[in-house]
PDB file of C-alpha atoms in Angstrom:
ATOM      1  CA  ILE A   1       6.030   3.152  -0.616  1.00 89.00           C
ATOM      2  CA  ALA A   2       5.052  -0.190  -2.169  1.00 87.00           C
ATOM      3  CA  ARG A   3       6.319  -2.101   0.845  1.00 84.00           C
ATOM      4  CA  PHE A   4       4.275   0.018   3.241  1.00 86.00           C
ATOM      5  CA  LEU A   5       1.121  -0.303   1.136  1.00 85.00           C
ATOM      6  CA  SER A   6       1.584  -4.076   1.115  1.00 76.00           C
ATOM      7  CA  ILE A   7       2.181  -4.313   4.862  1.00 73.00           C
ATOM      8  CA  ARG A   8      -0.777  -2.002   5.505  1.00 76.00           C
ATOM      9  CA  HIS A   9      -3.007  -4.208   3.303  1.00 70.00           C
ATOM     10  CA  LEU A  10      -3.733  -1.394   0.864  1.00 80.00           C
ATOM     11  CA  ASN A  11      -4.025  -2.975  -2.573  1.00 76.00           C
ATOM     12  CA  PHE A  12      -2.555  -0.886  -5.367  1.00 84.00           C
ATOM     13  CA  ASN A  13      -1.797  -0.758  -9.083  1.00 87.00           C
ATOM     14  CA  ALA A  14       1.106   0.958 -10.847  1.00 91.00           C
ATOM     15  CA  ILE A  15       0.757   3.485 -13.671  1.00 93.00           C
ATOM     16  CA  GLU A  16       3.173   5.319 -15.978  1.00 93.00           C
ATOM     17  CA  LEU A  17       2.255   8.974 -15.590  1.00 93.00           C
ATOM     18  CA  SER A  18       4.064  10.122 -18.721  1.00 90.00           C
ATOM     19  CA  LEU A  19       1.899   7.761 -20.813  1.00 90.00           C
ATOM     20  CA  ASP A  20      -1.321   7.006 -18.905  1.00 89.00           C
ATOM     21  CA  THR A  21      -4.271   9.275 -18.282  1.00 90.00           C
ATOM     22  CA  LEU A  22      -4.850  10.261 -14.669  1.00 94.00           C
ATOM     23  CA  GLU A  23      -8.526  10.303 -13.736  1.00 94.00           C
ATOM     24  CA  VAL A  24      -9.846  10.697 -10.203  1.00 96.00           C
ATOM     25  CA  LYS A  25     -12.626   8.170 -10.811  1.00 95.00           C
ATOM     26  CA  LYS A  26     -10.147   5.439 -11.749  1.00 93.00           C
ATOM     27  CA  THR A  27      -7.370   6.540  -9.398  1.00 95.00           C
ATOM     28  CA  PRO A  28      -8.874   8.279  -6.336  1.00 96.00           C
ATOM     29  CA  THR A  29      -5.533   8.252  -4.500  1.00 96.00           C
ATOM     30  CA  LEU A  30      -1.999   8.335  -5.872  1.00 97.00           C
ATOM     31  CA  TRP A  31       1.397   7.857  -4.179  1.00 97.00           C
ATOM     32  CA  MET A  32       4.486   8.974  -6.049  1.00 96.00           C
ATOM     33  CA  MET A  33       8.220   9.459  -5.557  1.00 96.00           C
ATOM     34  CA  ILE A  34       9.305  12.668  -7.247  1.00 96.00           C
ATOM     35  CA  HIS A  35      12.623  14.496  -7.681  1.00 95.00           C
ATOM     36  CA  ASP A  36      14.157  17.742  -8.920  1.00 96.00           C
ATOM     37  CA  ALA A  37      13.490  17.047 -12.616  1.00 97.00           C
ATOM     38  CA  CYS A  38       9.981  16.190 -13.789  1.00 97.00           C
ATOM     39  CA  PRO A  39       8.407  16.649 -17.255  1.00 96.00           C
ATOM     40  CA  ALA A  40       6.138  19.678 -17.584  1.00 97.00           C
ATOM     41  CA  LYS A  41       3.206  17.535 -18.749  1.00 96.00           C
ATOM     42  CA  VAL A  42       3.520  15.313 -15.680  1.00 97.00           C
ATOM     43  CA  GLN A  43       3.676  18.306 -13.333  1.00 97.00           C
ATOM     44  CA  GLN A  44       0.563  19.762 -14.972  1.00 97.00           C
ATOM     45  CA  LYS A  45      -1.161  16.368 -14.859  1.00 97.00           C
ATOM     46  CA  LEU A  46      -0.567  16.177 -11.104  1.00 97.00           C
ATOM     47  CA  VAL A  47      -1.905  19.695 -10.529  1.00 97.00           C
ATOM     48  CA  ASP A  48      -5.036  19.011 -12.588  1.00 97.00           C
ATOM     49  CA  TYR A  49      -5.544  15.691 -10.818  1.00 97.00           C
ATOM     50  CA  VAL A  50      -5.595  17.289  -7.364  1.00 98.00           C
ATOM     51  CA  LYS A  51      -7.782  20.181  -8.499  1.00 97.00           C
ATOM     52  CA  ASP A  52     -10.298  17.643  -9.833  1.00 97.00           C
ATOM     53  CA  GLY A  53     -10.537  15.981  -6.413  1.00 97.00           C
ATOM     54  CA  GLY A  54      -7.617  13.558  -6.338  1.00 97.00           C
ATOM     55  CA  LYS A  55      -5.696  12.729  -3.182  1.00 97.00           C
ATOM     56  CA  LEU A  56      -1.992  12.872  -3.940  1.00 98.00           C
ATOM     57  CA  VAL A  57       0.970  11.871  -1.774  1.00 97.00           C
ATOM     58  CA  LEU A  58       4.350  13.051  -3.026  1.00 97.00           C
ATOM     59  CA  MET A  59       7.657  12.030  -1.459  1.00 97.00           C
ATOM     60  CA  GLY A  60      11.081  13.354  -2.421  1.00 95.00           C
ATOM     61  CA  HIS A  61      11.762  16.789  -3.921  1.00 97.00           C
ATOM     62  CA  ILE A  62       9.511  19.457  -5.418  1.00 97.00           C
ATOM     63  CA  PRO A  63      10.699  19.601  -9.061  1.00 97.00           C
ATOM     64  CA  VAL A  64      12.223  22.801 -10.384  1.00 97.00           C
ATOM     65  CA  THR A  65      13.174  21.640 -13.913  1.00 97.00           C
ATOM     66  CA  ASP A  66      11.705  19.509 -16.674  1.00 97.00           C
ATOM     67  CA  GLU A  67      13.306  16.322 -18.031  1.00 95.00           C
ATOM     68  CA  ARG A  68      15.691  18.439 -20.153  1.00 96.00           C
ATOM     69  CA  LEU A  69      16.801  20.316 -17.029  1.00 96.00           C
ATOM     70  CA  GLN A  70      15.128  23.493 -18.232  1.00 97.00           C
ATOM     71  CA  PRO A  71      13.427  25.586 -15.517  1.00 97.00           C
ATOM     72  CA  CYS A  72       9.915  24.280 -14.872  1.00 97.00           C
ATOM     73  CA  THR A  73       8.035  25.089 -11.648  1.00 97.00           C
ATOM     74  CA  ILE A  74       4.412  24.263 -12.523  1.00 98.00           C
ATOM     75  CA  LEU A  75       3.884  22.152  -9.411  1.00 97.00           C
ATOM     76  CA  LYS A  76       5.916  24.435  -7.144  1.00 97.00           C
ATOM     77  CA  ASP A  77       3.934  27.492  -8.250  1.00 97.00           C
ATOM     78  CA  ALA A  78       0.563  25.740  -7.910  1.00 97.00           C
ATOM     79  CA  LEU A  79       1.395  24.861  -4.302  1.00 97.00           C
ATOM     80  CA  GLY A  80       2.516  28.391  -3.486  1.00 96.00           C
ATOM     81  CA  ILE A  81       6.016  27.247  -2.518  1.00 97.00           C
ATOM     82  CA  LEU A  82       8.364  30.220  -2.309  1.00 96.00           C
ATOM     83  CA  LYS A  83      11.659  28.402  -1.832  1.00 95.00           C
ATOM     84  CA  VAL A  84      13.115  24.882  -1.638  1.00 96.00           C
ATOM     85  CA  SER A  85      16.302  24.170   0.301  1.00 95.00           C
ATOM     86  CA  LYS A  86      18.600  21.307   1.275  1.00 93.00           C
ATOM     87  CA  PRO A  87      18.874  21.094   5.072  1.00 90.00           C
ATOM     88  CA  VAL A  88      22.117  20.046   6.721  1.00 86.00           C
ATOM     89  CA  SER A  89      20.373  17.490   8.931  1.00 85.00           C
ATOM     90  CA  ASP A  90      19.505  13.952   7.795  1.00 88.00           C
ATOM     91  CA  LYS A  91      16.754  13.457  10.400  1.00 93.00           C
ATOM     92  CA  ILE A  92      13.227  14.782  10.811  1.00 95.00           C
ATOM     93  CA  ASP A  93      10.561  15.073  13.494  1.00 96.00           C
ATOM     94  CA  ALA A  94       7.267  13.760  12.107  1.00 96.00           C
ATOM     95  CA  PHE A  95       3.867  13.390  13.788  1.00 96.00           C
ATOM     96  CA  GLY A  96       5.508  13.855  17.192  1.00 93.00           C
ATOM     97  CA  THR A  97       8.257  11.259  16.679  1.00 93.00           C
ATOM     98  CA  PRO A  98      11.749  12.855  16.795  1.00 94.00           C
ATOM     99  CA  ASP A  99      14.991  12.032  14.998  1.00 93.00           C
ATOM    100  CA  ILE A 100      13.716   9.794  12.194  1.00 94.00           C
ATOM    101  CA  PRO A 101      16.559   9.064   9.720  1.00 93.00           C
ATOM    102  CA  VAL A 102      15.709   9.919   6.092  1.00 94.00           C
ATOM    103  CA  GLY A 103      17.385  10.477   2.757  1.00 91.00           C
ATOM    104  CA  LEU A 104      17.050  13.089  -0.026  1.00 91.00           C
ATOM    105  CA  LEU A 105      15.899  15.681   2.507  1.00 95.00           C
ATOM    106  CA  GLN A 106      14.328  18.894   1.200  1.00 96.00           C
ATOM    107  CA  SER A 107      12.687  21.734   3.133  1.00 96.00           C
ATOM    108  CA  VAL A 108      10.150  24.185   1.718  1.00 97.00           C
ATOM    109  CA  ASP A 109       8.918  27.691   2.498  1.00 96.00           C
ATOM    110  CA  GLY A 110       5.256  28.564   1.970  1.00 95.00           C
ATOM    111  CA  THR A 111       1.791  28.673   3.489  1.00 93.00           C
ATOM    112  CA  PHE A 112       0.154  25.298   4.111  1.00 96.00           C
ATOM    113  CA  GLU A 113      -2.977  23.922   5.792  1.00 94.00           C
ATOM    114  CA  SER A 114      -0.909  21.853   8.188  1.00 96.00           C
ATOM    115  CA  VAL A 115       2.717  20.920   8.789  1.00 97.00           C
ATOM    116  CA  PHE A 116       3.439  17.412  10.094  1.00 97.00           C
ATOM    117  CA  ALA A 117       7.214  17.101   9.635  1.00 97.00           C
ATOM    118  CA  LYS A 118      10.116  19.454  10.358  1.00 96.00           C
ATOM    119  CA  THR A 119      13.873  19.411  10.702  1.00 95.00           C
ATOM    120  CA  SER A 120      15.499  19.957  14.092  1.00 88.00           C
ATOM    121  CA  ASP A 121      15.851  23.672  13.248  1.00 89.00           C
ATOM    122  CA  GLN A 122      12.107  23.892  12.435  1.00 93.00           C
ATOM    123  CA  LYS A 123      12.310  23.899   8.647  1.00 95.00           C
ATOM    124  CA  THR A 124       9.135  22.533   7.031  1.00 96.00           C
ATOM    125  CA  VAL A 125       9.577  19.127   5.417  1.00 97.00           C
ATOM    126  CA  GLY A 126       6.058  17.667   5.419  1.00 97.00           C
ATOM    127  CA  PHE A 127       2.796  19.498   4.767  1.00 98.00           C
ATOM    128  CA  THR A 128      -0.764  19.197   3.478  1.00 97.00           C
ATOM    129  CA  LYS A 129      -2.286  21.543   0.932  1.00 97.00           C
ATOM    130  CA  THR A 130      -5.804  21.846  -0.455  1.00 96.00           C
ATOM    131  CA  LEU A 131      -5.842  22.511  -4.165  1.00 96.00           C
ATOM    132  CA  GLY A 132      -9.207  22.844  -5.857  1.00 96.00           C
ATOM    133  CA  GLN A 133     -11.342  19.890  -4.748  1.00 97.00           C
ATOM    134  CA  GLY A 134      -8.432  17.666  -3.743  1.00 97.00           C
ATOM    135  CA  THR A 135      -5.649  17.310  -1.214  1.00 97.00           C
ATOM    136  CA  LEU A 136      -1.894  17.040  -1.649  1.00 97.00           C
ATOM    137  CA  VAL A 137       0.399  15.622   1.022  1.00 98.00           C
ATOM    138  CA  PHE A 138       4.125  16.215   0.591  1.00 98.00           C
ATOM    139  CA  LEU A 139       7.090  14.778   2.481  1.00 97.00           C
ATOM    140  CA  GLY A 140      10.419  16.176   1.366  1.00 96.00           C
ATOM    141  CA  ALA A 141      12.352  13.017   2.084  1.00 95.00           C
ATOM    142  CA  ALA A 142      12.888   9.406   1.118  1.00 93.00           C
ATOM    143  CA  LEU A 143      11.717   7.279   4.020  1.00 92.00           C
ATOM    144  CA  SER A 144      12.580   3.607   4.418  1.00 90.00           C
ATOM    145  CA  THR A 145      10.375   0.938   6.011  1.00 87.00           C
ATOM    146  CA  ASN A 146      13.037  -0.571   8.267  1.00 85.00           C
ATOM    147  CA  CYS A 147      11.432   0.008  11.653  1.00 85.00           C
ATOM    148  CA  LEU A 148       8.050   0.640  13.260  1.00 82.00           C
ATOM    149  CA  ASP A 149       8.653   4.412  13.466  1.00 87.00           C
ATOM    150  CA  ASP A 150       9.008   4.484   9.671  1.00 90.00           C
ATOM    151  CA  LEU A 151       5.799   2.517   9.188  1.00 87.00           C
ATOM    152  CA  GLU A 152       3.962   4.781  11.619  1.00 91.00           C
ATOM    153  CA  VAL A 153       4.871   7.870   9.562  1.00 94.00           C
ATOM    154  CA  TYR A 154       3.489   6.187   6.436  1.00 93.00           C
ATOM    155  CA  ALA A 155       0.367   5.145   8.353  1.00 91.00           C
ATOM    156  CA  LYS A 156      -0.234   8.712   9.552  1.00 94.00           C
ATOM    157  CA  ILE A 157       0.212  10.022   6.003  1.00 95.00           C
ATOM    158  CA  SER A 158      -2.327   7.496   4.708  1.00 94.00           C
ATOM    159  CA  GLU A 159      -4.766   8.685   7.385  1.00 93.00           C
ATOM    160  CA  LEU A 160      -4.388  12.263   6.114  1.00 95.00           C
ATOM    161  CA  ILE A 161      -5.944  11.183   2.805  1.00 95.00           C
ATOM    162  CA  GLY A 162      -8.515   8.884   4.386  1.00 92.00           C
ATOM    163  CA  LEU A 163      -7.029   5.532   3.359  1.00 89.00           C
ATOM    164  CA  LYS A 164      -8.218   2.612   5.470  1.00 80.00           C
ATOM    165  CA  PRO A 165      -7.268  -1.043   4.954  1.00 76.00           C
ATOM    166  CA  VAL A 166     -10.028  -3.570   4.311  1.00 71.00           C
ATOM    167  CA  LEU A 167      -8.109  -6.174   6.307  1.00 75.00           C
ATOM    168  CA  ASP A 168      -6.859  -5.595   9.838  1.00 73.00           C
ATOM    169  CA  SER A 169      -3.151  -4.829   9.999  1.00 63.00           C
ATOM    170  CA  PHE A 170      -0.420  -6.760  11.742  1.00 71.00           C
ATOM    171  CA  ASP A 171       3.144  -5.489  12.035  1.00 68.00           C
ATOM    172  CA  TRP A 172       5.302  -7.033   9.294  1.00 74.00           C
ATOM    173  CA  ILE A 173       2.473  -9.234   7.958  1.00 81.00           C
ATOM    174  CA  ASP A 174       1.377  -8.536   4.392  1.00 81.00           C
ATOM    175  CA  VAL A 175      -2.182  -9.666   3.606  1.00 83.00           C
ATOM    176  CA  ARG A 176      -3.577  -9.101   0.124  1.00 81.00           C
ATOM    177  CA  GLN A 177      -6.742 -10.390  -1.507  1.00 83.00           C
ATOM    178  CA  MET A 178      -6.844 -11.409  -5.160  1.00 85.00           C
ATOM    179  CA  LYS A 179     -10.053 -12.152  -7.052  1.00 87.00           C
ATOM    180  CA  GLY A 180     -10.470 -14.159 -10.245  1.00 88.00           C
ATOM    181  CA  PRO A 181     -13.149 -16.001 -12.226  1.00 91.00           C
ATOM    182  CA  LEU A 182     -12.907 -19.094 -10.003  1.00 90.00           C
ATOM    183  CA  GLY A 183     -12.929 -17.325  -6.639  1.00 92.00           C
ATOM    184  CA  ARG A 184     -10.730 -15.425  -4.224  1.00 92.00           C
ATOM    185  CA  PHE A 185      -7.290 -16.031  -2.781  1.00 93.00           C
ATOM    186  CA  LEU A 186      -5.651 -14.514   0.265  1.00 92.00           C
ATOM    187  CA  MET A 187      -1.918 -13.904  -0.133  1.00 90.00           C
ATOM    188  CA  LEU A 188      -0.052 -13.759   3.183  1.00 91.00           C
ATOM    189  CA  ASN A 189       3.616 -13.006   3.773  1.00 90.00           C
ATOM    190  CA  ASN A 190       5.401 -12.861   7.109  1.00 92.00           C
ATOM    191  CA  TYR A 191       8.361 -10.484   6.807  1.00 86.00           C
ATOM    192  CA  SER A 192       9.423 -10.818  10.447  1.00 89.00           C
ATOM    193  CA  ASP A 193      11.813 -13.215  12.161  1.00 93.00           C
ATOM    194  CA  ASP A 194       9.015 -14.472  14.430  1.00 94.00           C
ATOM    195  CA  PRO A 195       6.204 -16.936  13.645  1.00 95.00           C
ATOM    196  CA  PHE A 196       2.669 -15.581  13.284  1.00 92.00           C
ATOM    197  CA  SER A 197      -0.546 -17.181  14.534  1.00 93.00           C
ATOM    198  CA  ASP A 198      -3.768 -15.189  14.647  1.00 92.00           C
ATOM    199  CA  GLN A 199      -7.177 -14.650  13.119  1.00 92.00           C
ATOM    200  CA  ILE A 200      -7.473 -12.663   9.898  1.00 89.00           C
ATOM    201  CA  ILE A 201     -10.147  -9.983  10.210  1.00 87.00           C
ATOM    202  CA  ARG A 202     -11.916  -8.437   7.211  1.00 84.00           C
ATOM    203  CA  LYS A 203     -14.319  -5.557   7.849  1.00 79.00           C
ATOM    204  CA  GLY A 204     -14.733  -6.627  11.453  1.00 83.00           C
ATOM    205  CA  LYS A 205     -15.441 -10.300  10.663  1.00 89.00           C
ATOM    206  CA  ALA A 206     -13.011 -13.183  11.189  1.00 91.00           C
ATOM    207  CA  LEU A 207     -12.228 -15.193   8.061  1.00 91.00           C
ATOM    208  CA  PHE A 208     -11.856 -18.989   7.993  1.00 94.00           C
ATOM    209  CA  ASN A 209     -14.700 -19.353  10.525  1.00 93.00           C
ATOM    210  CA  GLY A 210     -12.477 -17.784  13.171  1.00 93.00           C
ATOM    211  CA  ARG A 211      -9.648 -20.275  12.723  1.00 93.00           C
ATOM    212  CA  ALA A 212      -6.140 -18.913  13.249  1.00 93.00           C
ATOM    213  CA  VAL A 213      -3.685 -18.857  10.351  1.00 94.00           C
ATOM    214  CA  GLU A 214      -0.137 -19.957  11.119  1.00 93.00           C
ATOM    215  CA  LEU A 215       2.854 -18.520   9.296  1.00 93.00           C
ATOM    216  CA  PRO A 216       6.446 -19.453  10.152  1.00 94.00           C
ATOM    217  CA  ALA A 217       9.015 -16.663  10.150  1.00 95.00           C
ATOM    218  CA  ARG A 218       9.950 -15.330   6.695  1.00 95.00           C
ATOM    219  CA  SER A 219       7.326 -17.386   4.892  1.00 95.00           C
ATOM    220  CA  GLY A 220       4.160 -17.006   2.849  1.00 94.00           C
ATOM    221  CA  LEU A 221       0.849 -18.703   2.033  1.00 95.00           C
ATOM    222  CA  ILE A 222      -1.778 -18.510  -0.700  1.00 95.00           C
ATOM    223  CA  LEU A 223      -5.133 -19.502   0.803  1.00 96.00           C
ATOM    224  CA  PRO A 224      -8.337 -20.142  -1.185  1.00 95.00           C
ATOM    225  CA  ILE A 225     -11.669 -18.533  -0.253  1.00 94.00           C
ATOM    226  CA  GLU A 226     -14.937 -19.397  -2.029  1.00 94.00           C
ATOM    227  CA  THR A 227     -12.934 -21.094  -4.800  1.00 94.00           C
ATOM    228  CA  MET A 228     -14.596 -23.396  -7.346  1.00 94.00           C
ATOM    229  CA  ILE A 229     -12.807 -26.725  -7.762  1.00 92.00           C
ATOM    230  CA  LEU A 230     -15.514 -28.151 -10.040  1.00 89.00           C
ATOM    231  CA  PRO A 231     -18.879 -26.679 -11.096  1.00 89.00           C
ATOM    232  CA  GLU A 232     -20.509 -28.653  -8.288  1.00 89.00           C
ATOM    233  CA  LEU A 233     -17.632 -28.449  -5.760  1.00 92.00           C
ATOM    234  CA  LYS A 234     -16.516 -25.348  -3.886  1.00 94.00           C
ATOM    235  CA  LEU A 235     -13.587 -24.932  -1.519  1.00 95.00           C
ATOM    236  CA  THR A 236     -15.160 -22.506   0.956  1.00 95.00           C
ATOM    237  CA  TYR A 237     -11.951 -21.877   2.855  1.00 95.00           C
ATOM    238  CA  SER A 238      -8.673 -23.446   3.886  1.00 96.00           C
ATOM    239  CA  THR A 239      -6.048 -22.367   6.425  1.00 96.00           C
ATOM    240  CA  VAL A 240      -3.388 -24.292   4.459  1.00 95.00           C
ATOM    241  CA  GLU A 241      -2.344 -24.146   0.830  1.00 95.00           C
ATOM    242  CA  LEU A 242      -3.997 -26.270  -1.839  1.00 95.00           C
ATOM    243  CA  ARG A 243      -1.031 -27.744  -3.694  1.00 94.00           C
ATOM    244  CA  GLN A 244      -2.518 -30.235  -6.157  1.00 94.00           C
ATOM    245  CA  ILE A 245      -5.852 -31.517  -7.526  1.00 93.00           C
ATOM    246  CA  GLU A 246      -6.042 -35.101  -8.795  1.00 93.00           C
ATOM    247  CA  THR A 247      -9.100 -35.794 -10.945  1.00 89.00           C
ATOM    248  CA  HIS A 248     -10.223 -39.392 -11.385  1.00 90.00           C
ATOM    249  CA  LYS A 249     -13.263 -41.001 -12.995  1.00 87.00           C
ATOM    250  CA  ASN A 250     -15.324 -41.268  -9.822  1.00 85.00           C
ATOM    251  CA  HIS A 251     -13.466 -39.087  -7.337  1.00 88.00           C
ATOM    252  CA  ILE A 252     -10.953 -36.327  -6.874  1.00 90.00           C
ATOM    253  CA  ILE A 253      -8.078 -35.971  -4.417  1.00 93.00           C
ATOM    254  CA  LEU A 254      -7.037 -32.585  -2.980  1.00 94.00           C
ATOM    255  CA  HIS A 255      -3.467 -32.286  -1.716  1.00 95.00           C
ATOM    256  CA  PHE A 256      -2.746 -29.626   0.933  1.00 96.00           C
ATOM    257  CA  SER A 257       0.556 -28.269   2.183  1.00 94.00           C
ATOM    258  CA  SER A 258       0.095 -29.426   5.786  1.00 92.00           C
ATOM    259  CA  GLU A 259      -2.509 -30.119   8.439  1.00 92.00           C
ATOM    260  CA  GLY A 260      -5.102 -27.406   8.839  1.00 93.00           C
ATOM    261  CA  TYR A 261      -8.778 -26.540   8.607  1.00 95.00           C
ATOM    262  CA  VAL A 262     -10.652 -26.989   5.339  1.00 96.00           C
ATOM    263  CA  ARG A 263     -14.292 -26.517   4.450  1.00 95.00           C
ATOM    264  CA  ILE A 264     -15.709 -27.933   1.191  1.00 94.00           C
ATOM    265  CA  GLU A 265     -19.267 -27.567  -0.094  1.00 93.00           C
ATOM    266  CA  SER A 266     -20.920 -29.636  -2.818  1.00 89.00           C
ATOM    267  CA  SER A 267     -24.213 -29.197  -4.635  1.00 82.00           C
ATOM    268  CA  ILE A 268     -24.603 -32.937  -5.350  1.00 76.00           C
ATOM    269  CA  TYR A 269     -23.415 -34.673  -2.151  1.00 64.00           C
TER     270      TYR A 269
END
């Protein structure tokens, strides 16, 4: 899940559900791996979260016991699931794509708003369900992110809950934006075996004044955007990494990782 969210440019935080509060305002969407045993308070927390308007994606198994392996079907009952089963197959058909390999497969019987994944013998594996003011999406499987078909299933699931990336997506390129007191940084990682060279688009507008960013295969960059070097000196953007800042009495020297495009603005020069 975390790998897909990174590749899809969907920034995320992690929470401990057994300890943290779960509020829709702070956490409008939640992705979670879940299995047969789940504490009663966590099951109830998930049900309340969706009823209050949360958008919840669960992957794995609908729990039927608590952490002490005592029967506990709070979530199962809230979703109107009549039966859970373990199919013989280890592949599913999802969103029109057949024979996708998965692990921890579980099928469910019940009445759902929509079904998007089934086994070859038409057992329901993936469904959506409205609960109160929110929506729950369930996929009864563990799905890797090893190929484009896998990523497409995750992308379709994210569309079901209305998630859209701020930055345009590229296959196998992770782009994340971090913001701090001195400015913003763009973190880029190329997970593929091929080099990358293209514009980075944010909300329809090209960053770095339209300059392409180059990433060798299996490499990463941290690029500054609107970053303050000194109170009177701002690094507007750079397509290469800033590695070192040398401060001298009458001048400073900026060291970059390689040749590229840099824009600097000053309020005194």
